[in-house]
Amino acid sequence: MSSHHASHAHHRHASTSMDEARHRPHAGSRRPGRLLAALALTAAMTVFEVIGGWWSGSLALLADAGHMLVDTLGLLLAVVGAWLAARPADARRSYGYGRLEVLAGFVNALLQFVLVGFIVWEAIGRLLHLDAVRILSGPMLLVALAGLAVNLLVLRILHGHAHDDVNTGAAALHVLGDLLGSIAAVLAALAVRWGGWTFADPVLSLLVALLILGSAWRLLRRASHILLEGVPEGLDTTELASALHEADAAIRDVHHVHVWQLASGARIATLHVRLAGEEGRSRALSEVHRMLRDRFGIRHATVQVDDPHCPDDLPGHDPHRQG
């Protein structure tokens, strides 16, 4: 492919993509109303559980309140991330601000690790001094049931987010942890009220901490993978290259395939193709873009058509080197 044609094709493709970025809402910005509703409910319940935990002396309630406080901050980050992700692309950020929602999810995961440390520290301290633990099981049970109801409602509000939506997914994981915390608080209240088992309060708090730790690790790993521009989950670049090779009879080779994810559902690819000749070039490129879009969910792709010898394979040239 001559430099003139390559430059013209790339310019036309970049212009189209920029226009799409300017006028099409980002996937992560589809649910700001739901995030705002979840934020308001979670913030209100956090205050209620702090008061109830302090009044009843329950660590399970205070742990759940601490988790909900982190969730409130996390949902605030999610709302801000969704708002910023909807901003159009500009000359300095040609892909827009969509990746901010992944950064918000990354920060949310780190906040959960801090919360787990606090719960474990406090629970161990209580287990070592059970004689000093005094819990009012009645108020604890009422507050825990209220927290359970609110968390079920918030989880319902956030239900149905896209799998690739890291921002809303992070918020949903937070609320799921809250739900588990509320269930643990209810069980602890029942154990204290009917069995006199004060140890149930810190023990169930530790169980919730372990559950939170698991969700935090999964979220951190997922967000980090995207930030490191890893291949999107469920996509095999070898399978992609093989499928594109069979897309049109004019395609002789597909190589230097790179696929990554910008943010929620926004997959991007760059690749080289070698054709049998000039005839059928336009049809082959159209088939490549169609298959990338329809089969692999990649709507933004830059395809370079090589001469018989790929310039990136020349001695001394590193295709991964910037510049």
PDB file of C-alpha atoms in Angstrom:
ATOM      1  CA  MET A   1       0.000   0.000   0.000  1.00  0.00           C
ATOM      2  CA  SER A   2       1.471   3.326  -1.015  1.00  0.00           C
ATOM      3  CA  SER A   3       2.111   5.953   1.632  1.00  0.00           C
ATOM      4  CA  HIS A   4      -0.418   8.262  -0.033  1.00  0.00           C
ATOM      5  CA  HIS A   5      -3.206   5.676   0.135  1.00  0.00           C
ATOM      6  CA  ALA A   6      -2.236   4.603   3.633  1.00  0.00           C
ATOM      7  CA  SER A   7      -2.241   8.202   4.879  1.00  0.00           C
ATOM      8  CA  HIS A   8      -5.543   8.972   3.176  1.00  0.00           C
ATOM      9  CA  ALA A   9      -7.235   5.827   4.484  1.00  0.00           C
ATOM     10  CA  HIS A  10      -5.942   6.368   8.001  1.00  0.00           C
ATOM     11  CA  HIS A  11      -7.036  10.020   7.968  1.00  0.00           C
ATOM     12  CA  ARG A  12     -10.501   9.087   6.757  1.00  0.00           C
ATOM     13  CA  HIS A  13     -10.809   6.337   9.375  1.00  0.00           C
ATOM     14  CA  ALA A  14      -9.527   8.580  12.162  1.00  0.00           C
ATOM     15  CA  SER A  15     -11.943  11.344  11.159  1.00  0.00           C
ATOM     16  CA  THR A  16     -14.877   8.934  11.187  1.00  0.00           C
ATOM     17  CA  SER A  17     -13.892   7.573  14.575  1.00  0.00           C
ATOM     18  CA  MET A  18     -13.459  11.073  15.990  1.00  0.00           C
ATOM     19  CA  ASP A  19     -16.924  12.052  14.766  1.00  0.00           C
ATOM     20  CA  GLU A  20     -18.380   8.930  16.369  1.00  0.00           C
ATOM     21  CA  ALA A  21     -16.605   9.723  19.625  1.00  0.00           C
ATOM     22  CA  ARG A  22     -17.933  13.279  19.588  1.00  0.00           C
ATOM     23  CA  HIS A  23     -21.572  12.399  18.880  1.00  0.00           C
ATOM     24  CA  ARG A  24     -22.147   8.945  20.338  1.00  0.00           C
ATOM     25  CA  PRO A  25     -22.490   8.574  24.124  1.00  0.00           C
ATOM     26  CA  HIS A  26     -19.909   6.343  25.699  1.00  0.00           C
ATOM     27  CA  ALA A  27     -21.064   2.940  26.893  1.00  0.00           C
ATOM     28  CA  GLY A  28     -20.151   3.784  30.424  1.00  0.00           C
ATOM     29  CA  SER A  29     -22.351   6.888  30.468  1.00  0.00           C
ATOM     30  CA  ARG A  30     -25.658   5.145  29.874  1.00  0.00           C
ATOM     31  CA  ARG A  31     -26.676   4.813  33.513  1.00  0.00           C
ATOM     32  CA  PRO A  32     -25.752   8.025  35.379  1.00  0.00           C
ATOM     33  CA  GLY A  33     -29.318   8.297  36.715  1.00  0.00           C
ATOM     34  CA  ARG A  34     -29.119   4.843  38.256  1.00  0.00           C
ATOM     35  CA  LEU A  35     -25.740   5.601  39.764  1.00  0.00           C
ATOM     36  CA  LEU A  36     -27.096   8.809  41.302  1.00  0.00           C
ATOM     37  CA  ALA A  37     -30.068   6.980  42.828  1.00  0.00           C
ATOM     38  CA  ALA A  38     -27.761   4.285  44.209  1.00  0.00           C
ATOM     39  CA  LEU A  39     -25.454   6.986  45.611  1.00  0.00           C
ATOM     40  CA  ALA A  40     -28.292   8.765  47.451  1.00  0.00           C
ATOM     41  CA  LEU A  41     -29.668   5.561  49.006  1.00  0.00           C
ATOM     42  CA  THR A  42     -26.244   4.261  50.018  1.00  0.00           C
ATOM     43  CA  ALA A  43     -25.196   7.555  51.596  1.00  0.00           C
ATOM     44  CA  ALA A  44     -28.396   7.738  53.648  1.00  0.00           C
ATOM     45  CA  MET A  45     -28.051   4.134  54.817  1.00  0.00           C
ATOM     46  CA  THR A  46     -24.401   4.693  55.759  1.00  0.00           C
ATOM     47  CA  VAL A  47     -25.371   7.411  58.236  1.00  0.00           C
ATOM     48  CA  PHE A  48     -28.169   5.230  59.635  1.00  0.00           C
ATOM     49  CA  GLU A  49     -25.843   2.232  60.138  1.00  0.00           C
ATOM     50  CA  VAL A  50     -23.119   4.345  61.767  1.00  0.00           C
ATOM     51  CA  ILE A  51     -25.658   5.599  64.296  1.00  0.00           C
ATOM     52  CA  GLY A  52     -27.135   2.118  64.765  1.00  0.00           C
ATOM     53  CA  GLY A  53     -23.730   0.458  65.094  1.00  0.00           C
ATOM     54  CA  TRP A  54     -22.547   2.990  67.672  1.00  0.00           C
ATOM     55  CA  TRP A  55     -25.798   2.728  69.644  1.00  0.00           C
ATOM     56  CA  SER A  56     -25.969  -1.101  69.637  1.00  0.00           C
ATOM     57  CA  GLY A  57     -22.212  -1.718  69.962  1.00  0.00           C
ATOM     58  CA  SER A  58     -22.211  -4.066  66.948  1.00  0.00           C
ATOM     59  CA  LEU A  59     -19.001  -4.483  64.947  1.00  0.00           C
ATOM     60  CA  ALA A  60     -20.942  -6.211  62.173  1.00  0.00           C
ATOM     61  CA  LEU A  61     -23.049  -3.073  61.749  1.00  0.00           C
ATOM     62  CA  LEU A  62     -20.041  -0.762  61.984  1.00  0.00           C
ATOM     63  CA  ALA A  63     -18.164  -2.944  59.483  1.00  0.00           C
ATOM     64  CA  ASP A  64     -21.116  -2.814  57.120  1.00  0.00           C
ATOM     65  CA  ALA A  65     -21.358   0.942  57.678  1.00  0.00           C
ATOM     66  CA  GLY A  66     -17.661   1.270  56.885  1.00  0.00           C
ATOM     67  CA  HIS A  67     -18.167  -0.740  53.732  1.00  0.00           C
ATOM     68  CA  MET A  68     -21.121   1.423  52.775  1.00  0.00           C
ATOM     69  CA  LEU A  69     -19.044   4.536  53.420  1.00  0.00           C
ATOM     70  CA  VAL A  70     -16.440   3.227  50.974  1.00  0.00           C
ATOM     71  CA  ASP A  71     -19.308   2.379  48.617  1.00  0.00           C
ATOM     72  CA  THR A  72     -20.610   5.922  48.889  1.00  0.00           C
ATOM     73  CA  LEU A  73     -17.193   7.233  47.873  1.00  0.00           C
ATOM     74  CA  GLY A  74     -16.978   4.549  45.187  1.00  0.00           C
ATOM     75  CA  LEU A  75     -20.391   5.424  43.778  1.00  0.00           C
ATOM     76  CA  LEU A  76     -19.402   9.086  43.814  1.00  0.00           C
ATOM     77  CA  LEU A  77     -16.323   8.154  41.777  1.00  0.00           C
ATOM     78  CA  ALA A  78     -18.550   6.109  39.476  1.00  0.00           C
ATOM     79  CA  VAL A  79     -20.920   9.045  38.909  1.00  0.00           C
ATOM     80  CA  VAL A  80     -18.020  11.407  38.208  1.00  0.00           C
ATOM     81  CA  GLY A  81     -16.408   8.761  35.989  1.00  0.00           C
ATOM     82  CA  ALA A  82     -19.619   8.268  33.991  1.00  0.00           C
ATOM     83  CA  TRP A  83     -19.993  12.031  33.568  1.00  0.00           C
ATOM     84  CA  LEU A  84     -16.406  12.492  32.420  1.00  0.00           C
ATOM     85  CA  ALA A  85     -16.616   9.442  30.136  1.00  0.00           C
ATOM     86  CA  ALA A  86     -19.436  11.151  28.234  1.00  0.00           C
ATOM     87  CA  ARG A  87     -17.245  14.129  27.355  1.00  0.00           C
ATOM     88  CA  PRO A  88     -16.374  14.299  23.658  1.00  0.00           C
ATOM     89  CA  ALA A  89     -12.935  13.601  22.271  1.00  0.00           C
ATOM     90  CA  ASP A  90     -10.636  16.533  21.649  1.00  0.00           C
ATOM     91  CA  ALA A  91      -7.287  17.251  20.030  1.00  0.00           C
ATOM     92  CA  ARG A  92      -5.318  16.120  23.089  1.00  0.00           C
ATOM     93  CA  ARG A  93      -7.434  13.045  23.929  1.00  0.00           C
ATOM     94  CA  SER A  94      -8.530  11.578  20.625  1.00  0.00           C
ATOM     95  CA  TYR A  95     -10.257   8.625  22.344  1.00  0.00           C
ATOM     96  CA  GLY A  96     -12.131  10.854  24.767  1.00  0.00           C
ATOM     97  CA  TYR A  97     -12.280  10.328  28.532  1.00  0.00           C
ATOM     98  CA  GLY A  98     -13.798   6.852  28.644  1.00  0.00           C
ATOM     99  CA  ARG A  99     -10.893   5.228  30.460  1.00  0.00           C
ATOM    100  CA  LEU A 100     -11.583   7.407  33.507  1.00  0.00           C
ATOM    101  CA  GLU A 101     -14.302   4.945  34.464  1.00  0.00           C
ATOM    102  CA  VAL A 102     -11.699   2.151  34.561  1.00  0.00           C
ATOM    103  CA  LEU A 103      -9.521   4.311  36.815  1.00  0.00           C
ATOM    104  CA  ALA A 104     -12.551   4.824  39.062  1.00  0.00           C
ATOM    105  CA  GLY A 105     -13.022   1.053  39.270  1.00  0.00           C
ATOM    106  CA  PHE A 106      -9.319   0.620  40.082  1.00  0.00           C
ATOM    107  CA  VAL A 107      -9.545   3.137  42.953  1.00  0.00           C
ATOM    108  CA  ASN A 108     -12.718   1.437  44.207  1.00  0.00           C
ATOM    109  CA  ALA A 109     -10.855  -1.866  44.468  1.00  0.00           C
ATOM    110  CA  LEU A 110      -8.032  -0.278  46.452  1.00  0.00           C
ATOM    111  CA  LEU A 111     -10.550   1.281  48.848  1.00  0.00           C
ATOM    112  CA  GLN A 112     -12.035  -2.150  49.486  1.00  0.00           C
ATOM    113  CA  PHE A 113      -8.608  -3.487  50.509  1.00  0.00           C
ATOM    114  CA  VAL A 114      -8.316  -0.677  53.065  1.00  0.00           C
ATOM    115  CA  LEU A 115     -11.762  -1.534  54.405  1.00  0.00           C
ATOM    116  CA  VAL A 116     -10.865  -5.215  54.786  1.00  0.00           C
ATOM    117  CA  GLY A 117      -7.811  -4.284  56.849  1.00  0.00           C
ATOM    118  CA  PHE A 118      -9.932  -2.184  59.211  1.00  0.00           C
ATOM    119  CA  ILE A 119     -12.548  -4.914  59.700  1.00  0.00           C
ATOM    120  CA  VAL A 120      -9.949  -7.629  60.383  1.00  0.00           C
ATOM    121  CA  TRP A 121      -8.083  -5.454  62.888  1.00  0.00           C
ATOM    122  CA  GLU A 122     -11.237  -4.555  64.795  1.00  0.00           C
ATOM    123  CA  ALA A 123     -12.669  -8.084  64.732  1.00  0.00           C
ATOM    124  CA  ILE A 124      -9.483  -9.656  66.130  1.00  0.00           C
ATOM    125  CA  GLY A 125      -9.414  -7.063  68.900  1.00  0.00           C
ATOM    126  CA  ARG A 126     -12.987  -7.927  69.877  1.00  0.00           C
ATOM    127  CA  LEU A 127     -12.373 -11.675  69.803  1.00  0.00           C
ATOM    128  CA  LEU A 128      -9.471 -11.195  72.207  1.00  0.00           C
ATOM    129  CA  HIS A 129     -11.650  -9.210  74.613  1.00  0.00           C
ATOM    130  CA  LEU A 130     -15.108 -10.803  74.388  1.00  0.00           C
ATOM    131  CA  ASP A 131     -15.846 -10.070  78.038  1.00  0.00           C
ATOM    132  CA  ALA A 132     -15.837  -6.361  77.277  1.00  0.00           C
ATOM    133  CA  VAL A 133     -18.228  -6.668  74.308  1.00  0.00           C
ATOM    134  CA  ARG A 134     -21.753  -5.369  74.958  1.00  0.00           C
ATOM    135  CA  ILE A 135     -24.296  -5.567  72.129  1.00  0.00           C
ATOM    136  CA  LEU A 136     -27.932  -4.420  72.007  1.00  0.00           C
ATOM    137  CA  SER A 137     -29.342  -7.090  69.715  1.00  0.00           C
ATOM    138  CA  GLY A 138     -32.769  -5.462  69.206  1.00  0.00           C
ATOM    139  CA  PRO A 139     -31.607  -2.177  67.622  1.00  0.00           C
ATOM    140  CA  MET A 140     -28.863  -4.089  65.823  1.00  0.00           C
ATOM    141  CA  LEU A 141     -31.426  -6.394  64.176  1.00  0.00           C
ATOM    142  CA  LEU A 142     -33.710  -3.532  63.113  1.00  0.00           C
ATOM    143  CA  VAL A 143     -30.846  -1.555  61.545  1.00  0.00           C
ATOM    144  CA  ALA A 144     -29.450  -4.678  59.857  1.00  0.00           C
ATOM    145  CA  LEU A 145     -32.843  -5.491  58.317  1.00  0.00           C
ATOM    146  CA  ALA A 146     -33.169  -1.905  57.064  1.00  0.00           C
ATOM    147  CA  GLY A 147     -29.689  -2.126  55.542  1.00  0.00           C
ATOM    148  CA  LEU A 148     -30.582  -5.420  53.875  1.00  0.00           C
ATOM    149  CA  ALA A 149     -33.695  -3.882  52.298  1.00  0.00           C
ATOM    150  CA  VAL A 150     -31.809  -0.822  51.025  1.00  0.00           C
ATOM    151  CA  ASN A 151     -28.983  -2.910  49.576  1.00  0.00           C
ATOM    152  CA  LEU A 152     -31.456  -5.159  47.758  1.00  0.00           C
ATOM    153  CA  LEU A 153     -33.075  -2.058  46.277  1.00  0.00           C
ATOM    154  CA  VAL A 154     -29.748  -0.543  45.199  1.00  0.00           C
ATOM    155  CA  LEU A 155     -28.588  -3.841  43.692  1.00  0.00           C
ATOM    156  CA  ARG A 156     -31.847  -3.951  41.743  1.00  0.00           C
ATOM    157  CA  ILE A 157     -31.228  -0.415  40.484  1.00  0.00           C
ATOM    158  CA  LEU A 158     -27.751  -1.341  39.236  1.00  0.00           C
ATOM    159  CA  HIS A 159     -28.813  -4.722  37.828  1.00  0.00           C
ATOM    160  CA  GLY A 160     -28.253  -5.372  34.141  1.00  0.00           C
ATOM    161  CA  HIS A 161     -25.071  -3.338  33.546  1.00  0.00           C
ATOM    162  CA  ALA A 162     -22.984  -4.405  30.561  1.00  0.00           C
ATOM    163  CA  HIS A 163     -20.308  -7.025  31.289  1.00  0.00           C
ATOM    164  CA  ASP A 164     -17.616  -4.654  29.994  1.00  0.00           C
ATOM    165  CA  ASP A 165     -18.897  -1.715  32.068  1.00  0.00           C
ATOM    166  CA  VAL A 166     -16.171  -1.664  34.719  1.00  0.00           C
ATOM    167  CA  ASN A 167     -17.520   1.502  36.325  1.00  0.00           C
ATOM    168  CA  THR A 168     -21.065   0.285  37.055  1.00  0.00           C
ATOM    169  CA  GLY A 169     -19.689  -3.208  37.633  1.00  0.00           C
ATOM    170  CA  ALA A 170     -17.465  -1.839  40.389  1.00  0.00           C
ATOM    171  CA  ALA A 171     -20.457  -0.139  41.984  1.00  0.00           C
ATOM    172  CA  ALA A 172     -22.499  -3.351  41.775  1.00  0.00           C
ATOM    173  CA  LEU A 173     -19.670  -5.313  43.417  1.00  0.00           C
ATOM    174  CA  HIS A 174     -19.568  -2.789  46.244  1.00  0.00           C
ATOM    175  CA  VAL A 175     -23.309  -3.105  46.795  1.00  0.00           C
ATOM    176  CA  LEU A 176     -23.117  -6.901  46.656  1.00  0.00           C
ATOM    177  CA  GLY A 177     -20.549  -6.736  49.439  1.00  0.00           C
ATOM    178  CA  ASP A 178     -22.907  -4.462  51.351  1.00  0.00           C
ATOM    179  CA  LEU A 179     -25.703  -6.984  50.891  1.00  0.00           C
ATOM    180  CA  LEU A 180     -23.540  -9.764  52.288  1.00  0.00           C
ATOM    181  CA  GLY A 181     -22.559  -7.489  55.171  1.00  0.00           C
ATOM    182  CA  SER A 182     -26.214  -6.808  55.963  1.00  0.00           C
ATOM    183  CA  ILE A 183     -27.016 -10.537  55.892  1.00  0.00           C
ATOM    184  CA  ALA A 184     -24.092 -11.168  58.263  1.00  0.00           C
ATOM    185  CA  ALA A 185     -25.316  -8.399  60.556  1.00  0.00           C
ATOM    186  CA  VAL A 186     -28.820  -9.921  60.618  1.00  0.00           C
ATOM    187  CA  LEU A 187     -27.419 -13.370  61.436  1.00  0.00           C
ATOM    188  CA  ALA A 188     -25.136 -11.924  64.110  1.00  0.00           C
ATOM    189  CA  ALA A 189     -28.037 -10.045  65.682  1.00  0.00           C
ATOM    190  CA  LEU A 190     -30.134 -13.208  65.787  1.00  0.00           C
ATOM    191  CA  ALA A 191     -27.219 -15.193  67.287  1.00  0.00           C
ATOM    192  CA  VAL A 192     -26.653 -12.576  69.997  1.00  0.00           C
ATOM    193  CA  ARG A 193     -30.357 -12.133  70.745  1.00  0.00           C
ATOM    194  CA  TRP A 194     -31.412 -15.785  70.873  1.00  0.00           C
ATOM    195  CA  GLY A 195     -28.159 -17.584  71.733  1.00  0.00           C
ATOM    196  CA  GLY A 196     -26.144 -15.012  73.628  1.00  0.00           C
ATOM    197  CA  TRP A 197     -23.223 -15.651  71.249  1.00  0.00           C
ATOM    198  CA  THR A 198     -21.420 -12.324  71.273  1.00  0.00           C
ATOM    199  CA  PHE A 199     -18.530 -13.879  69.352  1.00  0.00           C
ATOM    200  CA  ALA A 200     -20.838 -14.209  66.322  1.00  0.00           C
ATOM    201  CA  ASP A 201     -20.595 -10.465  65.693  1.00  0.00           C
ATOM    202  CA  PRO A 202     -16.807 -10.265  65.053  1.00  0.00           C
ATOM    203  CA  VAL A 203     -16.678 -13.748  63.457  1.00  0.00           C
ATOM    204  CA  LEU A 204     -19.292 -12.905  60.846  1.00  0.00           C
ATOM    205  CA  SER A 205     -17.535  -9.578  60.281  1.00  0.00           C
ATOM    206  CA  LEU A 206     -14.380 -11.522  59.385  1.00  0.00           C
ATOM    207  CA  LEU A 207     -16.387 -13.662  56.971  1.00  0.00           C
ATOM    208  CA  VAL A 208     -17.701 -10.561  55.250  1.00  0.00           C
ATOM    209  CA  ALA A 209     -14.145  -9.198  55.066  1.00  0.00           C
ATOM    210  CA  LEU A 210     -13.053 -12.343  53.211  1.00  0.00           C
ATOM    211  CA  LEU A 211     -15.927 -11.994  50.756  1.00  0.00           C
ATOM    212  CA  ILE A 212     -15.073  -8.335  50.180  1.00  0.00           C
ATOM    213  CA  LEU A 213     -11.435  -9.285  49.656  1.00  0.00           C
ATOM    214  CA  GLY A 214     -12.380 -11.723  46.887  1.00  0.00           C
ATOM    215  CA  SER A 215     -14.498  -9.185  45.015  1.00  0.00           C
ATOM    216  CA  ALA A 216     -11.844  -6.486  45.450  1.00  0.00           C
ATOM    217  CA  TRP A 217      -9.159  -8.750  44.003  1.00  0.00           C
ATOM    218  CA  ARG A 218     -11.281  -9.650  40.970  1.00  0.00           C
ATOM    219  CA  LEU A 219     -12.089  -6.002  40.312  1.00  0.00           C
ATOM    220  CA  LEU A 220      -8.468  -4.912  40.750  1.00  0.00           C
ATOM    221  CA  ARG A 221      -7.232  -7.623  38.372  1.00  0.00           C
ATOM    222  CA  ARG A 222      -9.867  -6.743  35.757  1.00  0.00           C
ATOM    223  CA  ALA A 223      -9.238  -2.992  35.885  1.00  0.00           C
ATOM    224  CA  SER A 224      -5.458  -3.508  35.831  1.00  0.00           C
ATOM    225  CA  HIS A 225      -5.753  -5.745  32.770  1.00  0.00           C
ATOM    226  CA  ILE A 226      -7.586  -3.006  30.891  1.00  0.00           C
ATOM    227  CA  LEU A 227      -5.168  -0.300  32.030  1.00  0.00           C
ATOM    228  CA  LEU A 228      -2.271  -2.485  30.820  1.00  0.00           C
ATOM    229  CA  GLU A 229      -4.059  -2.749  27.448  1.00  0.00           C
ATOM    230  CA  GLY A 230      -4.458  -6.503  27.690  1.00  0.00           C
ATOM    231  CA  VAL A 231      -6.533  -8.475  25.203  1.00  0.00           C
ATOM    232  CA  PRO A 232     -10.246  -8.217  26.179  1.00  0.00           C
ATOM    233  CA  GLU A 233     -11.664 -11.172  28.085  1.00  0.00           C
ATOM    234  CA  GLY A 234     -13.054 -13.908  25.866  1.00  0.00           C
ATOM    235  CA  LEU A 235     -11.129 -12.826  22.781  1.00  0.00           C
ATOM    236  CA  ASP A 236      -8.322 -14.874  21.203  1.00  0.00           C
ATOM    237  CA  THR A 237      -6.076 -12.936  18.799  1.00  0.00           C
ATOM    238  CA  THR A 238      -4.984 -16.165  17.074  1.00  0.00           C
ATOM    239  CA  GLU A 239      -8.610 -17.054  16.382  1.00  0.00           C
ATOM    240  CA  LEU A 240      -9.249 -13.489  15.208  1.00  0.00           C
ATOM    241  CA  ALA A 241      -6.326 -13.567  12.757  1.00  0.00           C
ATOM    242  CA  SER A 242      -7.419 -16.955  11.418  1.00  0.00           C
ATOM    243  CA  ALA A 243     -11.009 -15.773  10.937  1.00  0.00           C
ATOM    244  CA  LEU A 244      -9.887 -12.644   9.083  1.00  0.00           C
ATOM    245  CA  HIS A 245      -7.629 -14.753   6.879  1.00  0.00           C
ATOM    246  CA  GLU A 246     -10.717 -16.658   5.738  1.00  0.00           C
ATOM    247  CA  ALA A 247     -12.876 -13.541   5.374  1.00  0.00           C
ATOM    248  CA  ASP A 248     -11.969 -12.954   1.721  1.00  0.00           C
ATOM    249  CA  ALA A 249     -10.116 -14.895  -0.964  1.00  0.00           C
ATOM    250  CA  ALA A 250      -7.846 -11.907  -1.646  1.00  0.00           C
ATOM    251  CA  ILE A 251      -6.380 -12.020   1.885  1.00  0.00           C
ATOM    252  CA  ARG A 252      -3.100 -13.941   1.998  1.00  0.00           C
ATOM    253  CA  ASP A 253      -1.922 -13.150   5.519  1.00  0.00           C
ATOM    254  CA  VAL A 254      -2.984 -11.368   8.720  1.00  0.00           C
ATOM    255  CA  HIS A 255      -0.291 -10.428  11.235  1.00  0.00           C
ATOM    256  CA  HIS A 256       0.808  -7.892  13.869  1.00  0.00           C
ATOM    257  CA  VAL A 257      -2.623  -8.139  15.492  1.00  0.00           C
ATOM    258  CA  HIS A 258      -3.129  -5.981  18.596  1.00  0.00           C
ATOM    259  CA  VAL A 259      -6.469  -5.756  20.407  1.00  0.00           C
ATOM    260  CA  TRP A 260      -7.181  -3.881  23.607  1.00  0.00           C
ATOM    261  CA  GLN A 261     -10.063  -2.270  25.441  1.00  0.00           C
ATOM    262  CA  LEU A 262     -10.401   1.442  26.011  1.00  0.00           C
ATOM    263  CA  ALA A 263     -13.232   1.223  28.538  1.00  0.00           C
ATOM    264  CA  SER A 264     -16.747  -0.217  28.730  1.00  0.00           C
ATOM    265  CA  GLY A 265     -17.300  -2.236  25.573  1.00  0.00           C
ATOM    266  CA  ALA A 266     -14.937  -0.029  23.539  1.00  0.00           C
ATOM    267  CA  ARG A 267     -12.624  -2.503  21.816  1.00  0.00           C
ATOM    268  CA  ILE A 268      -9.854  -1.261  19.543  1.00  0.00           C
ATOM    269  CA  ALA A 269      -7.608  -3.143  17.130  1.00  0.00           C
ATOM    270  CA  THR A 270      -4.651  -2.561  14.844  1.00  0.00           C
ATOM    271  CA  LEU A 271      -3.474  -5.178  12.365  1.00  0.00           C
ATOM    272  CA  HIS A 272      -1.656  -5.776   9.089  1.00  0.00           C
ATOM    273  CA  VAL A 273      -3.055  -7.691   6.110  1.00  0.00           C
ATOM    274  CA  ARG A 274      -1.274  -8.863   2.969  1.00  0.00           C
ATOM    275  CA  LEU A 275      -3.373  -9.190  -0.184  1.00  0.00           C
ATOM    276  CA  ALA A 276      -2.888 -11.275  -3.328  1.00  0.00           C
ATOM    277  CA  GLY A 277      -2.952  -8.159  -5.502  1.00  0.00           C
ATOM    278  CA  GLU A 278      -4.571  -4.804  -6.078  1.00  0.00           C
ATOM    279  CA  GLU A 279      -7.759  -6.330  -7.390  1.00  0.00           C
ATOM    280  CA  GLY A 280     -10.385  -6.736  -4.693  1.00  0.00           C
ATOM    281  CA  ARG A 281      -8.602  -4.483  -2.185  1.00  0.00           C
ATOM    282  CA  SER A 282     -11.695  -2.471  -1.285  1.00  0.00           C
ATOM    283  CA  ARG A 283     -13.879  -5.566  -0.914  1.00  0.00           C
ATOM    284  CA  ALA A 284     -11.308  -7.328   1.278  1.00  0.00           C
ATOM    285  CA  LEU A 285     -10.926  -4.355   3.623  1.00  0.00           C
ATOM    286  CA  SER A 286     -14.695  -4.023   3.882  1.00  0.00           C
ATOM    287  CA  GLU A 287     -14.937  -7.694   4.859  1.00  0.00           C
ATOM    288  CA  VAL A 288     -12.214  -7.273   7.472  1.00  0.00           C
ATOM    289  CA  HIS A 289     -14.011  -4.350   9.111  1.00  0.00           C
ATOM    290  CA  ARG A 290     -17.378  -6.114   8.895  1.00  0.00           C
ATOM    291  CA  MET A 291     -16.071  -9.256  10.591  1.00  0.00           C
ATOM    292  CA  LEU A 292     -14.252  -7.262  13.272  1.00  0.00           C
ATOM    293  CA  ARG A 293     -17.475  -5.417  14.030  1.00  0.00           C
ATOM    294  CA  ASP A 294     -20.041  -8.227  13.793  1.00  0.00           C
ATOM    295  CA  ARG A 295     -18.110 -11.207  15.145  1.00  0.00           C
ATOM    296  CA  PHE A 296     -15.616  -9.674  17.551  1.00  0.00           C
ATOM    297  CA  GLY A 297     -17.355  -6.466  18.649  1.00  0.00           C
ATOM    298  CA  ILE A 298     -14.496  -4.239  17.444  1.00  0.00           C
ATOM    299  CA  ARG A 299     -15.835  -1.001  15.979  1.00  0.00           C
ATOM    300  CA  HIS A 300     -12.590   0.967  15.899  1.00  0.00           C
ATOM    301  CA  ALA A 301      -9.856  -0.706  13.847  1.00  0.00           C
ATOM    302  CA  THR A 302      -6.832   0.525  11.939  1.00  0.00           C
ATOM    303  CA  VAL A 303      -5.868  -1.870   9.144  1.00  0.00           C
ATOM    304  CA  GLN A 304      -2.556  -1.535   7.301  1.00  0.00           C
ATOM    305  CA  VAL A 305      -2.224  -3.223   3.906  1.00  0.00           C
ATOM    306  CA  ASP A 306       1.338  -4.426   3.329  1.00  0.00           C
ATOM    307  CA  ASP A 307       3.391  -4.872   0.220  1.00  0.00           C
ATOM    308  CA  PRO A 308       4.947  -8.338  -0.253  1.00  0.00           C
ATOM    309  CA  HIS A 309       7.390  -7.475   2.541  1.00  0.00           C
ATOM    310  CA  CYS A 310       5.964  -6.028   5.766  1.00  0.00           C
ATOM    311  CA  PRO A 311       7.961  -2.888   6.719  1.00  0.00           C
ATOM    312  CA  ASP A 312       7.665  -3.829  10.400  1.00  0.00           C
ATOM    313  CA  ASP A 313       9.544  -7.060   9.704  1.00  0.00           C
ATOM    314  CA  LEU A 314      12.618  -5.293   8.289  1.00  0.00           C
ATOM    315  CA  PRO A 315      15.876  -5.840  10.239  1.00  0.00           C
ATOM    316  CA  GLY A 316      16.296  -3.384  13.095  1.00  0.00           C
ATOM    317  CA  HIS A 317      12.627  -2.379  13.190  1.00  0.00           C
ATOM    318  CA  ASP A 318      10.680  -3.086  16.366  1.00  0.00           C
ATOM    319  CA  PRO A 319       6.896  -2.893  15.774  1.00  0.00           C
ATOM    320  CA  HIS A 320       6.290  -2.429  19.510  1.00  0.00           C
ATOM    321  CA  ARG A 321       8.646   0.546  19.835  1.00  0.00           C
ATOM    322  CA  GLN A 322       6.914   3.887  20.126  1.00  0.00           C
ATOM    323  CA  GLY A 323       7.599   6.481  17.471  1.00  0.00           C
TER     324      GLY A 323
END
